[in-house]
Amino acid sequence: MTSVTTKPDSLQLEAETAPHLFDDWFDPIESEVRGRARQFIEELIRGELDEALGRPRYGRSKVAGDAERESVAGHRHGSRRRSLTGTFGPIEIDVPRARLKTAGGKTTEWKSKALRAYQRRTLVADALIASCYLAGTNTRRVRRALASLFGGAVGKDTVSRVWRKVKSDWDAWNARSLAEEPIVRLILDGTVVRVRLDRKATSISLLVVLGVRADGQKVLLAIKSMGGESTEAWRTVLDDLIKRGLRGPEFLIVDGAPGLDKAIAAVWDGVPVQRCTVHKHRNLLAHAPERLHDEITADYNDMIYATTREEIETRRKAFIRKWRLKHRAVADSLEEAAERLFSFARLPPSQWRSARTTNAIERLHEEFKRRIKTQTVLPSADTAAMLFWALLAAGQINMRKVDGWQTLATTPIAQPIDLAA
């Protein structure tokens, strides 16, 4: 005799009715927003069509008689059902259709600017998908991670299509012409990130170039992944900028890397170069024991943040005399930078704050590192550069105008400060 063992009915019923994780996570606010998304989008598109036709649905023009008929820009003819996926989830919307009159007396199909032809996702949804992929997640994991947000409407093919769109935008950005960019100043710096290369974690350098337009607005011009910050690496970046039509800048701000200095001398010899005062401060401290750091910092800041050229010259001489006697390595390190540490003094004082350092790029580096700090290794070198670009292209990081932009048209003073000690 065969015995069949089953759960008691009471135990089975208890298991089926037991609460599961997230069962009580219903959010009435989120549910209401998603429920109203369809109504809002349809009203938005209908309003766009009303403006194109010059009258609301079932409305009449204020012009009477034959003049009214002549003023009509077109006519409606039904609607079509469209699927749209956004951060509100997948919805079905009714998009109105219309034909507009052309100058030749014919008609053409009206097209919404808010909802493009064949658009199936909002731009924010595409940006979210792309950012997940850029962060190193594969297509299937992106699909699973965003399934609840998009209601399962995002498959791996969708992720691949979004990625290809981002990649094409990235390639177009790298190849765009710079001939019309009114760049007057460049800020150049690099940062190190770890990426997976040939299945091994490897450190590479991201070489970044920011431009400052004549109106003071900062703009990202180039970002390239290279093996390091050698002269050849920086020369590749600069040559590419020149090839794409970038005009010679009037002022350069650098971190003091020897490779960058040599590359600049080869392409823009004679352009005033400002060496970052923050980087030089760190160099000075590296040459002295810790007990002298506070004193070095106080003397250095008195010199760098003086309010006039004359005060800078006087305090520089005092700094050199003092530290030659107290700790010569510090004085030698300061003299090594020569006039490049004080090129900002050639500019109007209103620009000194923005011209002394590479802080504009350093802030981007910090924000980039903050976004990727949970990833010990990025998936590839190309992905690292693209992710840096995407943070600005997507508007997640905004750059303001430089301090003193009102005086950018002022020509720098040709005479450097007096370096006599």
Short mmCIF file of C-alpha atoms in Angstrom, two decimals:
data_model
loop_
_atom_site.label_atom_id
_atom_site.label_comp_id
_atom_site.label_asym_id
_atom_site.label_seq_id
_atom_site.Cartn_x
_atom_site.Cartn_y
_atom_site.Cartn_z
CA MET A 1 0.00 0.00 0.00
CA THR A 2 1.42 3.36 -1.02
CA SER A 3 1.06 6.23 1.43
CA VAL A 4 0.88 9.80 0.23
CA THR A 5 2.03 12.45 2.65
CA THR A 6 0.61 15.94 2.26
CA LYS A 7 0.53 19.10 4.34
CA PRO A 8 -2.51 19.53 6.51
CA ASP A 9 -5.05 21.90 4.96
CA SER A 10 -4.58 24.37 7.78
CA LEU A 11 -0.79 24.56 7.27
CA GLN A 12 -1.15 24.98 3.49
CA LEU A 13 -3.69 27.77 3.92
CA GLU A 14 -1.41 29.49 6.42
CA ALA A 15 1.55 29.33 4.00
CA GLU A 16 -0.50 30.78 1.15
CA THR A 17 -1.80 33.66 3.24
CA ALA A 18 1.50 34.45 5.01
CA PRO A 19 2.77 38.01 4.37
CA HIS A 20 5.63 38.37 1.91
CA LEU A 21 8.34 41.01 1.69
CA PHE A 22 7.10 44.33 0.18
CA ASP A 23 3.44 43.23 0.45
CA ASP A 24 2.68 46.19 2.72
CA TRP A 25 4.79 48.71 0.79
CA PHE A 26 1.87 50.24 -1.12
CA ASP A 27 2.54 53.93 -1.76
CA PRO A 28 -0.65 55.93 -2.43
CA ILE A 29 1.34 58.94 -3.63
CA GLU A 30 3.28 56.94 -6.21
CA SER A 31 0.12 55.16 -7.32
CA GLU A 32 -1.78 58.41 -7.79
CA VAL A 33 1.06 60.04 -9.74
CA ARG A 34 1.28 57.11 -12.11
CA GLY A 35 -2.48 57.06 -12.50
CA ARG A 36 -2.56 60.69 -13.56
CA ALA A 37 0.43 60.44 -15.91
CA ARG A 38 -1.72 59.42 -18.89
CA GLN A 39 -4.14 62.32 -18.37
CA PHE A 40 -1.34 64.85 -18.04
CA ILE A 41 0.55 63.67 -21.14
CA GLU A 42 -2.59 63.62 -23.28
CA GLU A 43 -3.51 67.15 -22.15
CA LEU A 44 0.03 68.32 -22.90
CA ILE A 45 -0.08 67.00 -26.48
CA ARG A 46 -3.63 68.29 -27.08
CA GLY A 47 -2.51 71.73 -25.93
CA GLU A 48 0.41 71.59 -28.36
CA LEU A 49 -1.99 70.75 -31.21
CA ASP A 50 -4.42 73.51 -30.19
CA GLU A 51 -1.58 76.02 -30.47
CA ALA A 52 -0.56 74.68 -33.90
CA LEU A 53 -4.13 74.95 -35.23
CA GLY A 54 -4.87 78.25 -33.52
CA ARG A 55 -8.05 76.99 -31.85
CA PRO A 56 -9.10 74.43 -29.19
CA ARG A 57 -10.86 71.18 -29.98
CA TYR A 58 -14.48 71.89 -31.10
CA GLY A 59 -13.61 75.58 -30.88
CA ARG A 60 -14.11 78.26 -33.51
CA SER A 61 -11.86 81.06 -34.60
CA LYS A 62 -12.77 84.61 -33.60
CA VAL A 63 -12.70 85.60 -37.28
CA ALA A 64 -16.13 85.33 -38.93
CA GLY A 65 -17.30 84.02 -42.31
CA ASP A 66 -14.94 83.22 -45.18
CA ALA A 67 -12.05 84.90 -43.37
CA GLU A 68 -12.44 82.27 -40.62
CA ARG A 69 -12.10 79.38 -43.06
CA GLU A 70 -9.00 80.95 -44.62
CA SER A 71 -7.36 81.37 -41.22
CA VAL A 72 -7.71 77.69 -40.29
CA ALA A 73 -4.20 76.12 -40.29
CA GLY A 74 -5.44 72.56 -40.67
CA HIS A 75 -7.89 70.01 -39.31
CA ARG A 76 -7.98 67.15 -36.82
CA HIS A 77 -8.67 63.60 -37.90
CA GLY A 78 -8.93 61.21 -34.99
CA SER A 79 -6.17 59.82 -32.80
CA ARG A 80 -3.81 56.87 -32.51
CA ARG A 81 -2.89 54.73 -29.53
CA ARG A 82 0.74 54.92 -28.42
CA SER A 83 2.70 53.08 -25.74
CA LEU A 84 5.06 55.14 -23.59
CA THR A 85 7.36 54.06 -20.78
CA GLY A 86 8.77 56.50 -18.27
CA THR A 87 9.70 56.60 -14.60
CA PHE A 88 5.93 56.49 -14.05
CA GLY A 89 5.84 53.03 -15.66
CA PRO A 90 4.32 51.85 -18.97
CA ILE A 91 1.08 53.53 -20.08
CA GLU A 92 -1.15 53.68 -23.15
CA ILE A 93 -2.01 57.17 -24.42
CA ASP A 94 -4.23 58.53 -27.19
CA VAL A 95 -2.26 60.92 -29.39
CA PRO A 96 -4.41 63.27 -31.53
CA ARG A 97 -3.80 63.40 -35.25
CA ALA A 98 -4.10 66.40 -37.57
CA ARG A 99 -3.07 67.68 -40.96
CA LEU A 100 -1.62 71.16 -41.40
CA LYS A 101 -1.82 73.31 -44.50
CA THR A 102 1.43 74.09 -46.33
CA ALA A 103 2.40 77.12 -48.40
CA GLY A 104 1.72 75.20 -51.63
CA GLY A 105 -1.90 74.53 -50.74
CA LYS A 106 -1.29 70.90 -49.76
CA THR A 107 -1.39 69.38 -46.30
CA THR A 108 1.16 67.55 -44.15
CA GLU A 109 0.81 65.35 -41.08
CA TRP A 110 1.20 67.24 -37.78
CA LYS A 111 4.02 65.96 -35.54
CA SER A 112 4.25 66.59 -31.83
CA LYS A 113 7.47 68.07 -30.51
CA ALA A 114 6.83 66.82 -26.99
CA LEU A 115 6.41 63.21 -28.13
CA ARG A 116 8.62 62.42 -31.08
CA ALA A 117 7.64 59.98 -33.83
CA TYR A 118 8.24 56.35 -32.81
CA GLN A 119 9.28 57.42 -29.30
CA ARG A 120 8.52 54.65 -26.82
CA ARG A 121 10.36 55.91 -23.73
CA THR A 122 10.90 59.28 -22.10
CA LEU A 123 14.37 60.78 -22.19
CA VAL A 124 14.65 60.44 -18.40
CA ALA A 125 13.90 56.73 -18.68
CA ASP A 126 16.60 56.32 -21.35
CA ALA A 127 19.06 58.27 -19.19
CA LEU A 128 18.30 56.01 -16.22
CA ILE A 129 18.84 52.87 -18.29
CA ALA A 130 22.07 54.23 -19.77
CA SER A 131 23.46 55.29 -16.39
CA CYS A 132 22.88 51.79 -14.98
CA TYR A 133 24.70 50.28 -17.96
CA LEU A 134 27.55 52.77 -17.76
CA ALA A 135 27.99 51.89 -14.11
CA GLY A 136 29.09 48.43 -15.18
CA THR A 137 25.85 46.44 -15.06
CA ASN A 138 25.13 44.08 -17.98
CA THR A 139 21.90 44.20 -19.99
CA ARG A 140 20.13 41.40 -18.12
CA ARG A 141 20.94 42.88 -14.71
CA VAL A 142 19.73 46.30 -15.82
CA ARG A 143 16.48 44.69 -16.96
CA ARG A 144 15.99 42.98 -13.59
CA ALA A 145 16.99 46.05 -11.57
CA LEU A 146 14.52 48.33 -13.39
CA ALA A 147 11.71 45.79 -13.77
CA SER A 148 9.66 47.13 -10.85
CA LEU A 149 10.18 50.77 -11.84
CA PHE A 150 9.17 50.27 -15.46
CA GLY A 151 6.63 47.54 -14.82
CA GLY A 152 8.67 44.93 -16.67
CA ALA A 153 8.53 46.94 -19.90
CA VAL A 154 12.31 47.09 -20.34
CA GLY A 155 14.00 44.07 -21.90
CA LYS A 156 17.65 43.47 -22.64
CA ASP A 157 17.09 44.52 -26.28
CA THR A 158 15.78 47.88 -25.05
CA VAL A 159 18.87 48.34 -22.90
CA SER A 160 21.08 47.53 -25.89
CA ARG A 161 19.28 50.07 -28.10
CA VAL A 162 19.60 52.79 -25.45
CA TRP A 163 23.28 51.98 -25.05
CA ARG A 164 23.86 52.24 -28.81
CA LYS A 165 22.18 55.66 -28.78
CA VAL A 166 24.46 56.84 -25.94
CA LYS A 167 27.50 55.44 -27.75
CA SER A 168 26.58 57.28 -30.97
CA ASP A 169 26.12 60.53 -29.02
CA TRP A 170 29.51 60.00 -27.38
CA ASP A 171 31.21 59.40 -30.74
CA ALA A 172 29.55 62.49 -32.22
CA TRP A 173 30.67 64.59 -29.24
CA ASN A 174 34.27 63.43 -29.66
CA ALA A 175 34.24 64.30 -33.37
CA ARG A 176 32.39 67.64 -33.18
CA SER A 177 34.00 70.76 -34.63
CA LEU A 178 35.42 73.30 -32.17
CA ALA A 179 36.01 76.01 -34.77
CA GLU A 180 33.03 78.08 -33.58
CA GLU A 181 33.79 77.76 -29.87
CA PRO A 182 34.92 81.19 -28.53
CA ILE A 183 37.43 79.65 -26.10
CA VAL A 184 39.76 82.10 -24.35
CA ARG A 185 41.11 79.92 -21.53
CA LEU A 186 41.89 76.24 -20.98
CA ILE A 187 42.10 74.26 -17.74
CA LEU A 188 43.88 70.90 -18.03
CA ASP A 189 44.25 68.12 -15.50
CA GLY A 190 44.15 64.36 -15.19
CA THR A 191 42.86 61.82 -12.70
CA VAL A 192 43.56 58.13 -12.12
CA VAL A 193 40.85 55.44 -12.14
CA ARG A 194 40.94 51.67 -12.06
CA VAL A 195 39.39 49.75 -14.94
CA ARG A 196 39.27 46.18 -16.12
CA LEU A 197 41.79 45.67 -18.90
CA ASP A 198 42.51 42.22 -20.33
CA ARG A 199 40.59 40.75 -17.36
CA LYS A 200 42.84 42.49 -14.84
CA ALA A 201 42.33 45.59 -12.71
CA THR A 202 44.55 48.32 -14.17
CA SER A 203 45.09 52.00 -13.34
CA ILE A 204 44.64 54.44 -16.22
CA SER A 205 44.53 58.23 -16.50
CA LEU A 206 41.57 60.27 -17.65
CA LEU A 207 42.93 63.44 -19.26
CA VAL A 208 40.37 66.23 -19.03
CA VAL A 209 40.28 69.61 -20.79
CA LEU A 210 37.86 72.35 -19.76
CA GLY A 211 37.41 75.47 -21.84
CA VAL A 212 36.25 78.90 -20.73
CA ARG A 213 34.25 80.79 -23.32
CA ALA A 214 34.44 84.54 -23.84
CA ASP A 215 31.26 84.93 -21.76
CA GLY A 216 32.85 83.06 -18.83
CA GLN A 217 30.92 79.80 -19.21
CA LYS A 218 32.94 76.65 -18.61
CA VAL A 219 32.50 73.81 -21.10
CA LEU A 220 33.97 70.30 -21.32
CA LEU A 221 36.09 70.05 -24.48
CA ALA A 222 37.78 66.68 -24.22
CA ILE A 223 38.19 63.64 -22.01
CA LYS A 224 40.41 60.75 -23.07
CA SER A 225 41.53 57.59 -21.34
CA MET A 226 45.30 57.18 -21.60
CA GLY A 227 47.95 55.04 -20.00
CA GLY A 228 49.39 57.97 -18.04
CA GLU A 229 50.13 61.70 -18.15
CA SER A 230 53.21 61.54 -20.34
CA THR A 231 54.12 64.15 -22.93
CA GLU A 232 52.95 61.85 -25.71
CA ALA A 233 49.60 61.24 -24.01
CA TRP A 234 48.87 64.94 -23.53
CA ARG A 235 50.15 65.73 -27.02
CA THR A 236 47.56 63.29 -28.41
CA VAL A 237 44.80 65.19 -26.58
CA LEU A 238 46.02 68.65 -27.65
CA ASP A 239 46.61 67.63 -31.27
CA ASP A 240 43.06 66.31 -31.46
CA LEU A 241 41.67 69.62 -30.17
CA ILE A 242 43.66 71.56 -32.75
CA LYS A 243 42.63 69.16 -35.50
CA ARG A 244 38.98 69.85 -34.69
CA GLY A 245 39.52 73.58 -35.09
CA LEU A 246 40.17 74.85 -31.56
CA ARG A 247 41.77 78.28 -31.69
CA GLY A 248 44.84 79.06 -29.60
CA PRO A 249 43.85 80.04 -26.03
CA GLU A 250 44.92 83.25 -24.33
CA PHE A 251 45.62 81.66 -20.94
CA LEU A 252 46.30 78.12 -19.64
CA ILE A 253 45.89 76.62 -16.17
CA VAL A 254 47.69 73.33 -15.42
CA ASP A 255 48.60 71.11 -12.46
CA GLY A 256 52.35 71.21 -13.10
CA ALA A 257 52.81 67.70 -14.53
CA PRO A 258 56.07 67.68 -16.57
CA GLY A 259 54.49 65.81 -19.47
CA LEU A 260 51.74 68.40 -19.83
CA ASP A 261 54.20 71.30 -19.68
CA LYS A 262 56.26 69.83 -22.53
CA ALA A 263 53.18 69.12 -24.65
CA ILE A 264 51.94 72.70 -24.22
CA ALA A 265 55.34 74.13 -25.14
CA ALA A 266 55.22 72.14 -28.39
CA VAL A 267 51.85 73.47 -29.56
CA TRP A 268 51.21 76.80 -27.76
CA ASP A 269 54.62 78.20 -26.92
CA GLY A 270 54.40 81.74 -25.56
CA VAL A 271 50.88 81.46 -24.11
CA PRO A 272 50.82 82.43 -20.39
CA VAL A 273 50.62 79.29 -18.24
CA GLN A 274 49.40 79.30 -14.64
CA ARG A 275 50.57 76.47 -12.43
CA CYS A 276 47.97 75.42 -9.87
CA THR A 277 48.81 77.03 -6.52
CA VAL A 278 47.11 74.21 -4.59
CA HIS A 279 49.31 71.56 -6.21
CA LYS A 280 52.43 73.63 -5.48
CA HIS A 281 51.37 74.02 -1.85
CA ARG A 282 51.26 70.24 -1.55
CA ASN A 283 54.73 70.04 -3.11
CA LEU A 284 56.12 72.45 -0.52
CA LEU A 285 54.66 70.46 2.38
CA ALA A 286 56.12 67.25 0.93
CA HIS A 287 59.62 68.75 1.26
CA ALA A 288 59.31 69.58 4.96
CA PRO A 289 58.65 67.75 8.24
CA GLU A 290 55.11 67.93 9.60
CA ARG A 291 55.99 70.33 12.43
CA LEU A 292 56.75 73.03 9.82
CA HIS A 293 53.59 72.59 7.78
CA ASP A 294 51.48 75.21 9.56
CA GLU A 295 54.22 77.82 9.27
CA ILE A 296 54.82 77.08 5.57
CA THR A 297 51.09 77.27 4.89
CA ALA A 298 50.74 80.63 6.62
CA ASP A 299 53.66 82.17 4.71
CA TYR A 300 52.52 80.65 1.42
CA ASN A 301 48.95 81.90 1.75
CA ASP A 302 50.14 85.41 2.65
CA MET A 303 52.07 85.44 -0.62
CA ILE A 304 49.53 83.76 -2.94
CA TYR A 305 46.48 85.63 -1.65
CA ALA A 306 48.05 89.09 -1.56
CA THR A 307 45.82 91.74 -3.11
CA THR A 308 48.31 93.45 -5.46
CA ARG A 309 51.21 92.48 -7.73
CA GLU A 310 53.59 94.53 -5.62
CA GLU A 311 52.59 92.70 -2.44
CA ILE A 312 53.05 89.35 -4.16
CA GLU A 313 56.58 90.29 -5.25
CA THR A 314 57.52 91.55 -1.78
CA ARG A 315 56.16 88.51 0.05
CA ARG A 316 57.73 86.10 -2.43
CA LYS A 317 61.17 87.60 -1.77
CA ALA A 318 60.55 87.34 1.97
CA PHE A 319 59.45 83.70 1.62
CA ILE A 320 62.57 82.74 -0.35
CA ARG A 321 64.96 84.50 2.07
CA LYS A 322 63.34 82.96 5.14
CA TRP A 323 63.09 79.38 3.93
CA ARG A 324 66.53 79.30 2.33
CA LEU A 325 67.86 79.64 5.85
CA LYS A 326 65.24 77.58 7.68
CA HIS A 327 64.70 74.68 5.23
CA ARG A 328 66.26 75.17 1.82
CA ALA A 329 64.31 72.38 0.10
CA VAL A 330 61.10 74.40 0.55
CA ALA A 331 62.63 77.51 -1.04
CA ASP A 332 64.06 75.46 -3.92
CA SER A 333 60.63 73.90 -4.57
CA LEU A 334 59.02 77.34 -4.79
CA GLU A 335 61.71 78.67 -7.13
CA GLU A 336 61.26 75.62 -9.37
CA ALA A 337 57.79 76.87 -10.37
CA ALA A 338 59.28 80.27 -11.34
CA GLU A 339 56.90 82.82 -12.88
CA ARG A 340 54.33 80.14 -13.80
CA LEU A 341 53.11 80.14 -10.20
CA PHE A 342 52.20 83.82 -10.47
CA SER A 343 50.87 84.14 -14.02
CA PHE A 344 47.45 84.92 -12.55
CA ALA A 345 48.88 88.30 -11.48
CA ARG A 346 48.94 89.30 -15.18
CA LEU A 347 45.15 89.27 -15.17
CA PRO A 348 42.71 91.75 -13.59
CA PRO A 349 42.33 91.05 -9.82
CA SER A 350 38.68 90.06 -10.32
CA GLN A 351 39.91 86.95 -12.19
CA TRP A 352 42.58 85.87 -9.73
CA ARG A 353 40.37 83.50 -7.76
CA SER A 354 39.39 81.44 -10.82
CA ALA A 355 42.83 81.62 -12.46
CA ARG A 356 45.01 80.50 -9.55
CA THR A 357 44.02 76.83 -9.48
CA THR A 358 42.64 73.87 -11.43
CA ASN A 359 39.79 73.61 -8.91
CA ALA A 360 37.18 73.69 -11.69
CA ILE A 361 38.40 70.29 -12.89
CA GLU A 362 39.22 69.00 -9.42
CA ARG A 363 35.57 69.43 -8.44
CA LEU A 364 34.54 67.33 -11.45
CA HIS A 365 37.07 64.67 -10.45
CA GLU A 366 35.68 64.59 -6.91
CA GLU A 367 32.09 64.29 -8.11
CA PHE A 368 33.06 61.56 -10.58
CA LYS A 369 34.91 59.61 -7.88
CA ARG A 370 31.96 60.00 -5.53
CA ARG A 371 29.61 58.48 -8.13
CA ILE A 372 31.85 55.45 -8.74
CA LYS A 373 33.17 54.87 -5.21
CA THR A 374 31.04 51.75 -4.77
CA GLN A 375 32.75 50.20 -7.82
CA THR A 376 36.31 49.21 -7.15
CA VAL A 377 36.93 48.62 -10.86
CA LEU A 378 35.10 50.09 -13.87
CA PRO A 379 34.29 47.68 -16.72
CA SER A 380 36.59 49.30 -19.33
CA ALA A 381 38.66 52.38 -20.15
CA ASP A 382 36.11 53.60 -22.70
CA THR A 383 33.30 53.24 -20.20
CA ALA A 384 35.21 55.34 -17.65
CA ALA A 385 35.57 58.24 -20.09
CA MET A 386 31.97 57.92 -21.25
CA LEU A 387 30.66 57.90 -17.68
CA PHE A 388 32.58 61.10 -16.90
CA TRP A 389 31.11 62.74 -20.01
CA ALA A 390 27.61 61.44 -19.32
CA LEU A 391 27.49 63.12 -15.90
CA LEU A 392 27.74 66.51 -17.61
CA ALA A 393 25.82 65.62 -20.78
CA ALA A 394 22.86 64.41 -18.72
CA GLY A 395 22.87 67.57 -16.61
CA GLN A 396 23.74 65.74 -13.39
CA ILE A 397 26.66 68.15 -12.97
CA ASN A 398 26.32 71.81 -13.92
CA MET A 399 29.19 74.25 -14.35
CA ARG A 400 28.80 77.94 -13.62
CA LYS A 401 30.68 80.87 -15.09
CA VAL A 402 34.17 81.65 -13.80
CA ASP A 403 34.70 84.43 -11.29
CA GLY A 404 35.58 87.72 -12.95
CA TRP A 405 34.12 86.72 -16.33
CA GLN A 406 33.11 90.34 -16.96
CA THR A 407 36.78 91.25 -17.53
CA LEU A 408 37.80 88.26 -19.68
CA ALA A 409 38.24 90.54 -22.68
CA THR A 410 41.13 92.32 -20.92
CA THR A 411 44.51 91.38 -22.41
CA PRO A 412 46.94 89.83 -19.86
CA ILE A 413 49.88 92.01 -18.83
CA ALA A 414 53.01 91.04 -20.79
CA GLN A 415 55.40 91.68 -17.90
CA PRO A 416 55.71 88.83 -15.36
CA ILE A 417 56.37 89.56 -11.71
CA ASP A 418 59.91 90.22 -10.48
CA LEU A 419 61.52 86.93 -9.45
CA ALA A 420 64.57 88.46 -7.82
CA ALA A 421 65.09 87.12 -4.30
#
